[in-house]
Amino acid sequence: MTAPPSLDITAVFSEKGPLAQHLPGFRARPGQQAMAQTIAEAISERRCLIAEAGTGTGKTFAYLVPALTGGGKVIISTGTKTLQDQLFERDLPLVRDALKLPLSVALLKGRSNYLCLHRLAQAQVEDLFPSKQDAKHLQTIVSFARTTERGDRSELANIPDHAGIWPLVTSTRDNCLGTHCAHVDDCFVMKARKEALDADVVVINHHLFFADALLREEGLNELLPACNTVILDEAHQLPDIATVFFGERIGGAQLAELARDAETAIRADAGDLTELLIRINRLVPAIRQLRLAAGEFPGKYAASKLLSQPAFVEALQALSKILDETASDLGAVAERSEDLELVANRAKTLSRALQQWTEVEENTSNESAVDENAEDENANNENVSDDNKIPLIRWADISSYGWQLHASPLSVAPIFRNFVENSARSWILTSATLSVAGQFTHYQHELGLENAQTARWDSPFDYEHQAILYVPTDLPLPNSKEHTDAVIDATMPVLTASQGRAFLLFTTHRALQHARQRLQTIFAEQGHNWPLLVQGEASRSELLERFRREKNAVLLGAASFWEGVDVAGDALSVVVIDKLPFAPPDDPLLAARLEHLKKNGGEPFRDWQLPQAAISLKQGAGRLIRTETDCGVLMITDPRLVEKPYGKKLWRSLPPMRRTRELKEVVAFFEGRNSK
C-alpha cells in the first residue's frame, strides 16, 4: 500500500468531496477536517497522538482517511466486536471505495469467536451438553460448519452468545492443539490469521490487541502482523483492559473447563483408566467448595482478608492439592494423545498459578479515601513481579456463583510506555472521553504517555438548545438508605413529561433492582403503560432493539449501558444517572493505587478518583444526544454535583448543556418540543 503524492484533507471532507458523493447526508464538519489533518501529520511523522473527539465529530472517518492513505500496514482496534463488525462491513469499505484505494482488509477476532473443528467433532461424539437446547444448537452448528467460509460464530445470530454450547465447539489458547491438530489445514482461526498477515488493513478489538502484546512480551509468535500505524478507538477502555491482560488470573470457570476437557480426553484416549476419571471428577466439587468458603456476599476482596479466614484457606489448600494431583495423574498418561498432553500441561500451569496466589505474603493494611462519605477499610497485598519489577496486587473477585483470583499490576504505565516507545510506528488513541475539564494529564499518566501529543475537538451539536442538565433539589446523600426511593420519586414527573423514553443508569445492581421493584409498583398504581426493560432480563442487544421499537420504554441499566450504546431519535429523551460514578471503596486494586499515590506525594481523590469519575460520567451522559436533531434531559440525582466544591470540575467536563434545578423548566422543555 502506498500513499498518494499528496492528500488534500479539506477536499476529501468537503461538501463536494468523494465522501459526500458516496455517503448520503454527509456534511462537512470543521472539527472532522481538523482532526483528520492532525492524525495525518502524526502518521507521517510516526508520533503518538491522543485525540478526543466529542460526539458527532465523525472521528471514525477522521482517522480512516489518513490511515488508509498514509502508507504501510494499519491495525485498527475497537472497544467491542459490534464496532469491529461495523468498521469492517460498513465504514472501511465506504472510505476505501470513495477514495478508490486498492486495499485489502481483514477482520480478525479472538479464537473463541471461531468454530473449532476438532472440538466440534469431540462434542458430536461425547454428547455431553449443558442443556437440551444446547444439543439442538449443536445440529445447527454442524450444518453451519459445512457451508461457512469464515467460521465466525456471529454469523449464527439465532444461537445466543451466552449459550452453553459455544465453549464446547470453540477453542482457547489453553486448549488449542495448534499445528498438531488434524484439522489444521481447515482451521478457521489459521485462515483468519493468514488473511490478516496478507492484508493492508486489519480490524481487531482491544482484547485481541493486548493478547498479542502479551504473547510478544513472553517471546512467543505474534498473532498480528507488523504494521506502520496502530489506531486504538474507544481508547478510554485501554487502562482497564491492559490491567487484566498484563496481570495474572485463575478462576473457577477456567478450572471447570479444564475438568470437562480432561474428562473428554480420558474417555476418548484412556477409557480403561476408570480410577483416573473418578479422581478428575473431584475437581468440580472442590471449585464449588472454595466459593462457599469465600462467604455469602459477592464482592472484591484483598488477598489478606480472605487468607485470614480459616475456612477459605482450608478450601484453597484442598483445591490446590487436588489440582496438583490432577496435573500429576494427567501427566502420567499424556503420551497417549495430543489432547491428554494438552490438558496435562494446562493442569500443571494452573496448579502453579494457584500455588503462587496461595503463597502470597501478607502485607500491611492501607487506608485511602474515596470521598468524604466513604469509610476507609482496605487491606492489600503488594508483591513485585520478577519479570518487570512492577508491584502486583493480589485480590479476589467473588461473584454469586463463581470466583477469580487475580494478581494485577499496580500500574500498566511502564509496560504500555515501553510497548509504544519500542516500536517504530505511529500510534493514534482516540475516544470521546479521554480528558477531564479539557486536560489529558490523568489519562496520559495511566498509560505512561506523558510525552504524547494531545488534541481535542468539541462536539458540533448545539447542546445549549438540544439538552438540559437537571439536578433536582432536596435529594438525600447517595449513601443514605432512602436515596434510591428519592431518585424514583424525583424521576417520575420527568418520565410523565417525556412519556417514558428514558434510560435510568445506576452505579450498583442493588440500586437497580430496588428501582425496578419501585417502578413496577408505581406504573401499576398510576396506570402507566411504558414498557419497563431491565438489564439481565435479556441480552443488551435484545433490550436495545426492543427499546428502539417500543418508542416509549424505560430501560434500567448498570455498567454495560453507560457506554457503547447508541439510540438516536425520539426513542431516548431522558438519561437519569443515580450517583456520581466514584469507584467502590472496597475495591482492593483501587485502594492499593490510592495508597501508592499518597505515599508518593499525590492526593488520591484529586489525582485519581475525581478524574476517573469525570470520565465515567461523560460516558453515561454521552448516551443522550447522538445526532444534531436529538434533544433531551440529562438528570443527575446526586446533590454532590452542585453542593460539593469538586462538583464544578465534574459538570464542566460534560457537554455545555443549559443547567437547571427546577422541574418546571424540564416540563416546559418537553412541552415546547412536543408543540413543534
XYZ file of C-alpha atoms in Angstrom, residues 22-567:
546
model
C -20.630 8.092 -1.512
C -22.434 8.885 1.732
C -25.976 10.325 1.575
C -26.497 13.100 4.097
C -22.772 13.760 4.529
C -21.974 17.248 5.831
C -18.623 18.990 6.020
C -17.565 19.488 9.638
C -14.582 21.693 10.544
C -13.755 19.560 13.584
C -13.626 16.402 11.472
C -11.349 18.060 8.923
C -9.018 19.375 11.630
C -8.881 16.008 13.352
C -8.098 14.193 10.100
C -5.304 16.673 9.325
C -3.761 16.272 12.778
C -3.884 12.481 12.506
C -2.346 12.601 9.019
C 0.585 14.594 10.399
C 1.043 12.202 13.339
C 1.074 9.214 10.971
C 3.528 10.911 8.623
C 5.901 11.739 11.490
C 5.371 8.413 13.336
C 4.197 10.111 16.519
C 1.870 9.057 19.304
C -1.318 11.138 19.334
C -4.085 11.119 21.942
C -7.164 12.580 20.266
C -10.512 13.315 21.901
C -13.460 13.991 19.611
C -16.860 14.927 21.008
C -19.951 13.028 19.877
C -20.887 13.984 16.320
C -17.359 14.968 15.249
C -17.146 11.978 12.935
C -13.948 10.552 14.381
C -14.192 7.223 12.520
C -13.838 8.811 9.094
C -11.407 11.352 10.549
C -8.924 8.577 11.314
C -9.787 6.216 8.444
C -8.960 8.662 5.649
C -5.396 9.497 6.786
C -4.774 5.907 7.932
C -5.743 4.357 4.596
C -3.727 6.880 2.626
C -0.705 7.140 4.925
C 1.192 4.163 3.542
C 2.085 0.826 5.123
C 0.057 -1.648 7.119
C -2.610 -0.426 9.519
C -4.140 -2.099 12.570
C -7.395 -0.637 13.866
C -8.559 -1.846 17.266
C -12.002 -1.125 18.667
C -13.658 -1.494 22.054
C -16.272 -4.084 21.087
C -16.939 -6.750 18.487
C -20.016 -4.764 17.413
C -17.882 -1.747 16.485
C -15.363 -4.099 14.921
C -18.022 -5.537 12.617
C -19.341 -2.051 11.792
C -15.879 -0.894 10.757
C -15.206 -3.947 8.626
C -18.606 -4.244 6.975
C -19.594 -0.579 6.542
C -17.133 2.219 7.305
C -13.920 0.817 5.854
C -15.420 -0.291 2.513
C -17.129 3.087 2.134
C -13.916 5.097 2.616
C -11.878 2.682 0.501
C -14.342 2.864 -2.376
C -14.828 6.620 -2.084
C -11.083 7.245 -2.335
C -10.628 4.494 -4.941
C -7.903 2.762 -2.924
C -6.854 -0.788 -3.920
C -6.594 -2.031 -0.346
C -7.202 -5.440 1.161
C -8.974 -5.510 4.522
C -9.141 -8.342 7.065
C -11.243 -8.904 10.159
C -9.543 -10.778 12.987
C -11.180 -11.768 16.268
C -10.080 -13.830 19.228
C -10.039 -17.586 18.674
C -13.145 -18.151 20.815
C -15.155 -16.381 18.084
C -14.402 -19.096 15.525
C -15.636 -22.667 15.315
C -13.016 -25.259 16.233
C -13.478 -28.294 14.001
C -11.608 -30.564 16.413
C -13.747 -29.629 19.409
C -16.892 -29.742 17.263
C -16.052 -33.345 16.358
C -15.463 -34.134 20.041
C -18.806 -32.596 21.011
C -20.619 -34.784 18.494
C -19.024 -37.925 19.897
C -19.265 -37.112 23.602
C -22.891 -35.956 23.546
C -22.412 -34.098 26.875
C -24.334 -30.829 26.828
C -25.307 -28.291 29.494
C -28.948 -28.409 28.344
C -31.316 -29.960 25.806
C -31.378 -26.655 23.966
C -27.595 -26.853 23.533
C -27.998 -30.295 21.970
C -30.346 -28.729 19.400
C -27.912 -25.892 18.840
C -25.199 -28.440 18.022
C -27.088 -29.691 14.976
C -27.391 -26.120 13.692
C -23.670 -25.583 14.224
C -22.764 -28.835 12.453
C -24.748 -27.738 9.391
C -23.193 -24.274 9.586
C -19.678 -25.746 9.687
C -20.252 -27.462 6.335
C -21.060 -24.229 4.487
C -19.330 -21.338 6.266
C -16.164 -19.830 4.863
C -15.128 -17.846 7.949
C -16.478 -19.983 10.784
C -17.359 -16.802 12.691
C -19.970 -17.581 15.346
C -21.526 -14.125 14.874
C -22.939 -15.474 11.593
C -25.228 -17.712 13.683
C -27.397 -14.972 15.157
C -30.093 -17.454 16.205
C -27.791 -19.002 18.820
C -27.305 -16.637 21.789
C -23.793 -15.525 22.729
C -24.272 -16.945 26.220
C -25.400 -20.389 25.016
C -23.609 -23.213 26.821
C -22.710 -24.928 23.546
C -20.159 -22.308 22.469
C -17.312 -23.249 24.849
C -17.679 -26.857 23.639
C -17.201 -26.037 19.944
C -14.679 -23.182 20.108
C -11.114 -23.154 21.360
C -9.000 -21.084 23.704
C -5.268 -20.545 23.800
C -5.161 -23.204 26.528
C -6.987 -25.998 24.701
C -5.926 -25.400 21.074
C -3.781 -28.194 19.616
C -2.086 -25.808 17.202
C -0.105 -27.377 14.379
C -0.639 -30.830 15.916
C -4.367 -30.678 15.198
C -5.693 -32.981 12.488
C -7.878 -30.121 11.212
C -5.095 -27.527 10.999
C -5.404 -27.172 7.210
C -9.089 -26.239 7.520
C -8.789 -24.270 10.771
C -10.856 -21.067 10.698
C -8.518 -19.312 13.134
C -5.497 -20.086 10.976
C -7.313 -18.876 7.871
C -8.267 -15.624 9.579
C -4.680 -15.061 10.731
C -3.311 -15.702 7.272
C -5.731 -13.159 5.822
C -4.565 -10.685 8.466
C -0.921 -11.257 7.591
C -1.616 -10.583 3.931
C -3.983 -7.619 4.365
C -3.213 -3.907 4.189
C -5.677 -3.112 6.984
C -6.564 -5.389 9.905
C -9.555 -4.727 12.172
C -9.312 -6.235 15.655
C -10.594 -5.485 19.181
C -8.718 -4.415 22.295
C -8.754 -7.842 23.922
C -7.018 -9.390 20.930
C -4.632 -6.445 20.739
C -3.458 -6.993 24.308
C -3.388 -10.761 23.903
C -0.921 -10.215 21.071
C 1.059 -7.734 23.166
C 1.241 -10.286 25.981
C 2.497 -13.004 23.638
C 5.219 -10.676 22.393
C 6.218 -9.938 25.979
C 6.580 -13.694 26.547
C 8.723 -14.088 23.433
C 6.167 -16.138 21.507
C 4.977 -15.720 17.939
C 2.925 -12.637 17.126
C -0.758 -13.065 16.422
C -0.884 -9.871 14.401
C 1.272 -8.678 11.536
C 3.869 -5.972 11.982
C 2.401 -2.645 10.953
C 3.195 1.022 10.413
C 0.173 2.532 12.154
C -1.918 1.448 15.142
C -5.263 3.144 15.764
C -6.938 2.415 19.089
C -10.568 3.580 19.009
C -12.632 3.760 22.221
C -9.237 4.257 23.866
C -10.722 5.148 27.259
C -11.069 1.386 27.830
C -7.352 0.664 27.449
C -6.150 1.109 31.068
C -8.697 -1.354 32.478
C -8.201 -3.939 29.728
C -4.419 -3.657 29.994
C -4.633 -4.232 33.752
C -6.387 -7.553 33.145
C -4.069 -8.757 30.396
C -0.783 -7.719 31.993
C -1.734 -9.378 35.259
C -2.404 -12.982 36.206
C -5.702 -14.639 36.988
C -7.164 -18.049 37.675
C -10.872 -18.732 38.071
C -13.400 -21.389 38.891
C -14.810 -21.393 35.350
C -11.301 -21.925 33.977
C -10.768 -24.935 36.221
C -14.218 -26.335 35.468
C -13.416 -26.148 31.756
C -10.160 -27.999 32.434
C -12.097 -30.723 34.264
C -14.557 -31.026 31.377
C -11.818 -31.193 28.734
C -9.837 -33.682 30.811
C -12.886 -35.935 31.139
C -13.441 -35.799 27.378
C -9.796 -36.652 26.663
C -9.756 -39.503 29.182
C -12.940 -41.061 27.797
C -11.529 -40.853 24.278
C -7.936 -41.977 24.881
C -7.703 -43.517 28.357
C -11.103 -45.085 28.869
C -9.529 -48.135 30.513
C -8.402 -45.997 33.450
C -11.693 -45.587 35.321
C -9.898 -44.646 38.556
C -8.323 -41.694 36.761
C -11.749 -40.453 35.727
C -13.002 -40.721 39.304
C -10.031 -38.696 40.584
C -10.501 -35.993 37.937
C -14.135 -35.627 38.966
C -13.039 -34.423 42.428
C -12.051 -31.085 40.919
C -15.512 -29.557 40.355
C -16.754 -30.098 43.954
C -13.524 -28.516 45.219
C -14.138 -25.482 42.988
C -17.624 -25.097 44.443
C -16.361 -25.532 47.997
C -13.964 -22.631 47.561
C -16.861 -20.407 46.522
C -18.842 -21.435 49.598
C -15.856 -20.785 51.835
C -15.436 -17.278 50.389
C -18.586 -16.205 52.206
C -22.151 -15.225 51.467
C -21.535 -11.801 49.958
C -20.170 -11.253 46.433
C -17.539 -8.558 46.008
C -13.864 -7.794 45.529
C -11.593 -8.741 48.401
C -7.909 -8.241 49.179
C -5.969 -11.500 49.416
C -5.061 -10.767 53.035
C -8.727 -10.603 54.016
C -9.600 -13.992 52.527
C -6.381 -15.644 53.682
C -7.191 -14.620 57.237
C -10.296 -16.833 57.135
C -9.516 -20.467 58.135
C -12.374 -21.932 56.068
C -11.196 -20.204 52.904
C -7.566 -21.219 53.462
C -8.625 -24.830 54.054
C -10.741 -24.903 50.872
C -7.969 -23.234 48.884
C -5.364 -25.711 50.076
C -7.689 -28.628 49.318
C -8.316 -27.334 45.800
C -4.610 -26.739 45.267
C -3.814 -30.311 46.382
C -6.465 -31.833 44.091
C -5.312 -29.700 41.146
C -1.690 -30.709 41.734
C -2.682 -34.389 41.840
C -4.784 -33.890 38.700
C -1.759 -32.488 36.892
C 0.322 -35.447 38.024
C -2.325 -38.014 37.026
C -2.756 -36.473 33.589
C 0.991 -36.182 33.104
C 1.319 -39.929 33.644
C -0.871 -40.660 30.591
C -0.039 -37.588 28.495
C 1.830 -39.602 25.880
C -1.379 -41.379 24.832
C -2.723 -38.448 22.797
C -2.292 -34.786 21.899
C -5.449 -33.942 23.843
C -4.208 -35.626 27.013
C -0.833 -33.927 26.709
C -2.567 -30.570 26.304
C -4.825 -30.924 29.350
C -1.871 -32.223 31.387
C 0.140 -29.099 30.542
C -2.848 -26.868 31.340
C -3.338 -28.554 34.689
C 0.338 -28.080 35.532
C 0.241 -24.387 34.597
C -2.961 -23.720 36.539
C -1.675 -25.636 39.561
C 1.429 -23.486 39.637
C -0.651 -20.294 39.308
C -2.937 -21.320 42.170
C 0.007 -22.149 44.420
C 1.631 -18.787 43.688
C -1.534 -16.939 44.681
C -1.843 -19.046 47.835
C 1.725 -18.320 48.874
C 1.327 -14.542 48.682
C 2.930 -12.813 51.639
C 0.637 -10.722 53.772
C 1.427 -7.032 53.794
C 0.312 -4.045 55.781
C -3.141 -2.543 55.595
C -3.809 0.529 53.525
C -6.222 3.330 54.114
C -7.400 5.716 51.438
C -10.487 7.844 50.993
C -12.961 7.520 48.155
C -14.765 10.690 49.141
C -15.950 12.335 52.292
C -18.906 9.936 52.559
C -16.902 6.735 52.414
C -15.245 4.879 55.261
C -11.691 3.663 54.824
C -11.082 -0.045 55.227
C -8.647 -1.580 52.810
C -6.038 -4.286 53.192
C -3.865 -5.134 50.216
C -1.022 -7.429 49.343
C 1.674 -5.887 47.239
C 4.136 -8.265 45.566
C 6.645 -7.388 42.911
C 6.753 -9.216 39.598
C 10.245 -10.614 38.993
C 9.896 -10.033 35.254
C 9.239 -6.308 35.141
C 9.619 -5.112 38.757
C 6.059 -3.776 38.774
C 4.151 -4.346 42.040
C 1.346 -6.901 41.726
C -1.778 -6.588 43.849
C -3.373 -9.885 44.862
C -7.139 -9.853 45.174
C -10.232 -11.979 44.558
C -13.430 -11.278 42.658
C -16.233 -13.289 44.233
C -19.473 -13.409 42.230
C -22.766 -15.029 43.183
C -21.780 -18.362 41.678
C -18.068 -18.211 40.920
C -14.673 -16.730 41.748
C -11.489 -15.398 40.208
C -8.129 -14.900 41.896
C -6.111 -12.017 40.457
C -2.594 -10.621 40.628
C -2.887 -7.232 38.912
C -0.146 -4.692 38.185
C -0.305 -1.597 40.357
C 0.263 0.375 37.152
C 0.328 -0.586 33.482
C 2.103 2.654 32.538
C 5.681 1.252 32.355
C 4.577 -1.738 30.270
C 2.425 0.262 27.856
C 5.021 3.034 27.534
C 7.697 0.511 26.550
C 5.312 -1.132 24.133
C 4.709 2.188 22.350
C 8.225 3.616 22.514
C 9.962 0.423 21.385
C 8.024 0.272 18.113
C 8.832 2.409 15.096
C 5.237 3.168 14.205
C 2.596 5.827 14.688
C 0.007 5.430 17.445
C -3.407 7.087 17.410
C -5.524 6.754 20.579
C -8.982 8.245 20.232
C -12.287 8.419 22.086
C -14.994 10.877 23.038
C -13.940 10.683 26.710
C -10.232 10.992 27.449
C -9.856 14.417 29.052
C -11.076 15.947 32.300
C -12.066 19.604 32.001
C -10.000 19.730 28.816
C -6.862 18.194 30.369
C -5.373 14.789 29.421
C -2.986 14.526 32.387
C -4.765 11.663 34.161
C -5.142 9.517 31.045
C -1.530 10.103 29.977
C -0.322 9.097 33.426
C -2.378 5.880 33.399
C -0.712 4.671 30.196
C 2.709 6.248 30.665
C 2.239 8.514 27.639
C 3.205 11.827 29.221
C 5.202 12.765 26.106
C 2.419 12.012 23.636
C 0.801 14.784 21.608
C -2.763 15.581 22.676
C -5.600 17.260 20.816
C -9.346 17.616 21.271
C -12.329 18.748 19.229
C -15.663 19.662 20.790
C -18.918 18.166 19.584
C -20.600 20.190 16.821
C -24.003 19.708 18.494
C -25.898 22.688 19.869
C -26.176 21.409 23.440
C -27.411 24.764 24.732
C -30.661 24.262 22.817
C -30.744 20.470 22.472
C -30.335 19.440 26.107
C -30.801 20.364 29.757
C -28.750 19.201 32.729
C -31.214 18.824 35.611
C -30.160 18.252 39.235
C -33.260 18.114 41.484
C -33.250 19.891 44.834
C -33.741 18.334 48.285
C -32.198 14.959 47.428
C -30.619 12.864 50.199
C -26.934 11.999 50.029
C -26.236 8.951 47.832
C -25.014 6.791 50.715
C -28.357 7.058 52.525
C -30.903 4.226 52.580
C -33.651 6.427 51.177
C -31.638 7.641 48.183
C -32.958 5.216 45.528
C -36.562 5.848 46.547
C -35.898 9.582 46.304
C -34.369 9.093 42.853
C -37.517 7.357 41.612
C -39.791 9.956 43.214
C -37.865 12.756 41.509
C -37.760 10.894 38.199
C -41.476 10.137 37.863
C -42.562 13.731 36.954
C -39.826 13.794 34.307
C -40.988 10.473 32.866
C -44.520 11.832 32.767
C -43.332 14.876 30.842
C -41.264 12.779 28.429
C -43.821 9.940 28.228
C -41.211 7.330 29.095
C -38.387 7.219 26.547
C -35.708 7.052 29.240
C -32.527 5.345 30.364
C -32.074 5.067 34.128
C -28.400 4.325 34.750
C -27.278 3.009 38.136
C -23.878 2.634 39.741
C -24.852 -0.576 41.565
C -27.009 -3.588 40.730
C -28.594 -3.398 44.164
C -29.951 0.095 43.452
C -31.098 -1.058 40.001
C -33.160 -3.922 41.417
C -34.668 -1.730 44.122
C -35.643 0.833 41.468
C -37.164 -1.898 39.349
C -39.475 -3.041 42.135
C -40.477 0.521 42.967
C -41.203 1.431 39.345
C -43.259 -1.713 38.751
C -45.462 -0.748 41.707
C -45.789 2.888 40.635
C -46.524 2.049 36.989
C -49.279 -0.334 38.081
C -50.795 2.147 40.558
C -50.708 5.109 38.182
C -51.657 3.196 35.030
C -48.515 3.926 33.010
C -48.088 1.595 30.050
C -44.442 2.356 29.404
C -42.567 -0.923 28.847
C -40.049 -1.481 31.656
C -36.845 -3.100 30.387
C -34.239 -4.267 32.882
C -30.632 -5.279 32.369
C -30.227 -9.014 32.853
C -33.665 -9.968 31.540
C -32.241 -10.315 28.020
C -29.012 -9.576 26.183
C -28.023 -5.947 25.772
C -28.652 -6.038 22.024
C -32.126 -7.531 22.536
C -33.046 -4.899 25.131
C -31.842 -2.071 22.902
C -33.706 -3.418 19.884
C -36.915 -3.546 21.896
C -36.258 -0.084 23.366
C -35.973 1.416 19.885
C -39.053 -0.449 18.677
C -41.321 0.444 21.601
C -40.653 4.214 21.325
C -41.778 4.915 24.917
C -39.880 2.385 27.023
C -37.990 2.913 30.278
C -34.749 0.964 30.482
C -32.836 0.297 33.706
C -29.147 -0.428 33.254
C -25.880 -0.640 35.150
C -22.258 -0.587 33.972
C -22.657 -2.111 30.494
C -25.215 0.537 29.461
C -23.038 3.516 30.415
C -21.050 3.304 27.173
C -21.174 1.866 23.669
C -24.947 2.317 23.468
C -26.311 4.380 20.595
C -30.035 5.220 20.468
